[in-house]
XYZ file of N, CA and C in Angstrom:
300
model
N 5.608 97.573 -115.110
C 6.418 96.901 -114.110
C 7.738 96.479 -114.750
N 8.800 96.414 -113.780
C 9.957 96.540 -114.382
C 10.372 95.140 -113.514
N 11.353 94.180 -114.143
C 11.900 93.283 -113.506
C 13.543 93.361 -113.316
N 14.701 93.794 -112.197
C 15.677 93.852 -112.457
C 16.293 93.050 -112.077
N 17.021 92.563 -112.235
C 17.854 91.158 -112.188
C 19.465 91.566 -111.954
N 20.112 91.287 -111.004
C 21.480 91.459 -111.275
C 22.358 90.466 -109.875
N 23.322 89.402 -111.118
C 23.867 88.263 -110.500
C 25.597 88.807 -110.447
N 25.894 88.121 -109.348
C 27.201 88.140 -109.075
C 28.436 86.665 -108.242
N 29.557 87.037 -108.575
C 29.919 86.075 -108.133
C 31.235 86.505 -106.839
N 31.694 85.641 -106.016
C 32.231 86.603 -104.632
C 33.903 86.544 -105.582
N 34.184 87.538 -105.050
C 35.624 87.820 -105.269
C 36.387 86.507 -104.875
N 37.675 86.215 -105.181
C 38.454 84.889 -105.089
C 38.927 84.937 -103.870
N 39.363 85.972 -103.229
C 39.978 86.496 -102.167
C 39.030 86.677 -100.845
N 37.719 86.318 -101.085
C 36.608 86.332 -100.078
C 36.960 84.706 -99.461
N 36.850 84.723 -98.462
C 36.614 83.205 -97.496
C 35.762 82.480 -98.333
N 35.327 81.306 -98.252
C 34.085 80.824 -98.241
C 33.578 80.724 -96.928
N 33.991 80.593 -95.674
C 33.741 80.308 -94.399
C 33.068 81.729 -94.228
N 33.159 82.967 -94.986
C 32.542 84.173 -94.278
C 31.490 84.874 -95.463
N 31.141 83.522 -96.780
C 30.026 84.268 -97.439
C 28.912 84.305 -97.313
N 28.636 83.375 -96.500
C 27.178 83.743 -95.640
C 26.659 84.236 -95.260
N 27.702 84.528 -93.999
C 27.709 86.091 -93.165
C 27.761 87.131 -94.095
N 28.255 87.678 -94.774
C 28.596 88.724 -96.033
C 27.424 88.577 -96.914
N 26.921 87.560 -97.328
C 25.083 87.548 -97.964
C 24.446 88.201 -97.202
N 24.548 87.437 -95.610
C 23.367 87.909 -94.352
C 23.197 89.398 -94.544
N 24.292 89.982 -94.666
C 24.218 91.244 -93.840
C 24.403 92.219 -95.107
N 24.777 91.956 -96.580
C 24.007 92.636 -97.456
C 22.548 92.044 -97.599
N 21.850 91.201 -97.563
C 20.924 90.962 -97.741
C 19.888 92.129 -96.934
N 20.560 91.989 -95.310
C 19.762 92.361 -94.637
C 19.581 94.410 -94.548
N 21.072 94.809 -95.098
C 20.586 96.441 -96.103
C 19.971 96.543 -97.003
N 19.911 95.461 -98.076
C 18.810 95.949 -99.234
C 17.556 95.531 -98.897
N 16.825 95.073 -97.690
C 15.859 94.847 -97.450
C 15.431 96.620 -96.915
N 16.154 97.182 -96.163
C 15.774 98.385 -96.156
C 15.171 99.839 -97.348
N 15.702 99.029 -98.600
C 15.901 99.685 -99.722
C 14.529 100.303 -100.384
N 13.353 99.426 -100.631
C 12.088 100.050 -100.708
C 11.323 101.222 -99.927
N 12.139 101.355 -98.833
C 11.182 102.456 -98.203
C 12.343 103.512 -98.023
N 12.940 103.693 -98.748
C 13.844 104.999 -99.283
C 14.110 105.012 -100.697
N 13.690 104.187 -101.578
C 13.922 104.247 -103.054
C 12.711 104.497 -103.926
N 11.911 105.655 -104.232
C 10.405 105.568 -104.699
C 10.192 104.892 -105.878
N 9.341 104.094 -106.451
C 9.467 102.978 -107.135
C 9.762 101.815 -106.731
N 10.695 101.611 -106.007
C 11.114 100.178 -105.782
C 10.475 99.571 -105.054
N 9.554 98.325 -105.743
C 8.068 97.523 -104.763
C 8.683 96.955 -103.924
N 9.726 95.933 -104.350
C 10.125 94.806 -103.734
C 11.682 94.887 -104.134
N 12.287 93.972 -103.260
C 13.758 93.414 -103.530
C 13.844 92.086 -102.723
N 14.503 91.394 -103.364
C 15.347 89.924 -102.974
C 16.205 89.989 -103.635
N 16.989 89.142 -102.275
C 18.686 88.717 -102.642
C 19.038 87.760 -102.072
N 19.686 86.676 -102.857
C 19.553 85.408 -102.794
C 21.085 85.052 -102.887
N 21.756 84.139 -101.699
C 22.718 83.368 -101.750
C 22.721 81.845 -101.953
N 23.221 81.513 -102.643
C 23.514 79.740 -102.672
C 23.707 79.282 -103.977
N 25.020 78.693 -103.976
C 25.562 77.914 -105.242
C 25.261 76.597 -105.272
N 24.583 76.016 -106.718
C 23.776 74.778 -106.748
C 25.284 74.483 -107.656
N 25.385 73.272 -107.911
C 26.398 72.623 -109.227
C 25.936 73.209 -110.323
N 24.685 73.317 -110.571
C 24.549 73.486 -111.899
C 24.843 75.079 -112.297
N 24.901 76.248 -111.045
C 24.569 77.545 -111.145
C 26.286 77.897 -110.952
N 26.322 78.988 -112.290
C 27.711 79.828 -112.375
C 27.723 81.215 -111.659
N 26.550 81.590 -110.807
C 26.503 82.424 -110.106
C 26.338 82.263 -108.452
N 27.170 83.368 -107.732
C 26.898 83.361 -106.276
C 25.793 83.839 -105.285
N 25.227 84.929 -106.053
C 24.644 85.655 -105.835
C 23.377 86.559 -106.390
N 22.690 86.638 -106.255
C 21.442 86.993 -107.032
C 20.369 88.437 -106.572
N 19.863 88.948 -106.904
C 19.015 90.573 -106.758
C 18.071 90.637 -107.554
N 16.804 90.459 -107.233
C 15.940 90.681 -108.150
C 14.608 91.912 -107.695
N 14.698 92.702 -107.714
C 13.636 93.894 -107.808
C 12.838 94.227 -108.875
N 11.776 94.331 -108.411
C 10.190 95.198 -109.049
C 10.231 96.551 -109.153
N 10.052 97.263 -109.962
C 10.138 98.723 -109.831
C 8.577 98.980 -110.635
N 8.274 100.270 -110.398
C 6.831 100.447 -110.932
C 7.149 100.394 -112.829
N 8.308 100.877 -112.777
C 8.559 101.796 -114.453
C 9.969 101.675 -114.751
N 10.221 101.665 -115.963
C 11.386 102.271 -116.937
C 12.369 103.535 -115.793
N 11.244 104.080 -116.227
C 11.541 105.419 -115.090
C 12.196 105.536 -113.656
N 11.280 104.620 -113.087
C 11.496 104.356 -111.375
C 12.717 103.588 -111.459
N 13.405 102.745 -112.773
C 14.646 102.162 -112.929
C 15.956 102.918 -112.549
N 15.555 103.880 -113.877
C 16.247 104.941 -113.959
C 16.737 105.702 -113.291
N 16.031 106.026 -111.797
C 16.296 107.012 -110.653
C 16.103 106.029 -109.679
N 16.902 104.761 -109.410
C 16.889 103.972 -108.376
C 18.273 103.874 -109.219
N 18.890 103.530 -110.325
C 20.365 103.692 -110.561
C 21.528 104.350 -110.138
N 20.455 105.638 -109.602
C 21.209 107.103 -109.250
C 20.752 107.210 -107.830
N 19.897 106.108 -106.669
C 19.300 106.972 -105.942
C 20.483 106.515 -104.913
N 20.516 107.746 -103.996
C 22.273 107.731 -102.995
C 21.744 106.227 -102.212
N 20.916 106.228 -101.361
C 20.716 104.973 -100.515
C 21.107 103.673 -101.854
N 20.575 103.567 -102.560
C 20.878 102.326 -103.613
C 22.271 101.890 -103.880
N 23.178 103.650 -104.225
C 24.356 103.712 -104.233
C 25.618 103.183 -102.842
N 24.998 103.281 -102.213
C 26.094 103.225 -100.629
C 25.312 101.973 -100.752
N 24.945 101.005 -100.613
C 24.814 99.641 -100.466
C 25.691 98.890 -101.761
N 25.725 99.370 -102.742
C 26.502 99.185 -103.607
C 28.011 99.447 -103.490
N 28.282 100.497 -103.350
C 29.533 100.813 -103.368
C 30.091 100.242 -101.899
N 29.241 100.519 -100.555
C 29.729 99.935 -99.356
C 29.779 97.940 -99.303
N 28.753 97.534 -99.876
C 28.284 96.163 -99.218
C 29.009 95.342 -100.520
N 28.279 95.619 -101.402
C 28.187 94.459 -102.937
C 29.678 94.487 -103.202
N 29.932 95.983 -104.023
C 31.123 95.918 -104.713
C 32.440 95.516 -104.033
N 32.797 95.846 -103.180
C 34.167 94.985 -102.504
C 34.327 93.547 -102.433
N 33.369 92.852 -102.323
C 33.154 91.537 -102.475
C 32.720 90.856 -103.298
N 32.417 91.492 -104.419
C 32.210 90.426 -105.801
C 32.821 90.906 -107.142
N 32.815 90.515 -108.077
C 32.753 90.454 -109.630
C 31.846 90.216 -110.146
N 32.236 90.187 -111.735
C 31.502 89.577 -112.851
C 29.742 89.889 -112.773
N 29.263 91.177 -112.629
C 28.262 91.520 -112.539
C 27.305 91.077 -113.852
N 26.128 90.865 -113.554
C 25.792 90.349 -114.674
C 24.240 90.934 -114.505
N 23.560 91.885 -115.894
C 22.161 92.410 -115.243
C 21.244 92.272 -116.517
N 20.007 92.204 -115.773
C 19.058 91.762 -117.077
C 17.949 92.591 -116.870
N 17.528 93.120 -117.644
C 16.451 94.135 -116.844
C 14.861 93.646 -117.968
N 13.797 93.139 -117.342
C 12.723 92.998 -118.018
C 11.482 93.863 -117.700
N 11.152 94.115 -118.891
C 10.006 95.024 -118.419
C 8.386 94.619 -119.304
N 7.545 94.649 -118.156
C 6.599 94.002 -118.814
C 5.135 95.051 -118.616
């Protein structure tokens, strides 16, 4: 089992009045993401800045394997949520990948 982790923070130029909405509705494409990505058990994605937290944004997925990592990096559906949803609206990507 693979644990992937990857935090972000919203671009400067994003509202705050519209990052909610912009969580909601990436949130609510990568929920589609397991049943087109083989390997991928689960996904969550998490909005909300505490004081203490230097991040905006959060992604954490289960994958079966190393492997199933590997070809969920490359898989096109994974990619167009990325390139369409995430990347225009954030920075400072930050990824941790555990595998246990």
């Amino acid at each position: 089992m693979v644990t992937h982790i990857v935090l972000w923070n919203f671009r400067a130029e994003v509202p705050e009045e519209q990052r909610a909405e912009i969580a909601g509705n990436i949130h609510q494409v990568m929920q589609e993401l397991p049943e087109k990505c083989p390997g991928l058990q689960e996904i969550g994605f998490y909005y909300g800045k505490t004081p203490w937290s230097n991040r905006d944004l959060a992604c954490i997925c289960r994958l079966d394997s190393y492997q199933a990592l590997a070809e969920y990096q490359v898989q096109p559906d994974h990619l167009e949520v990325a390139n369409r949803y995430v990347k225009p609206v954030t920075k400072e990507r930050i990824c941790f990948d555990l595998c246990s």
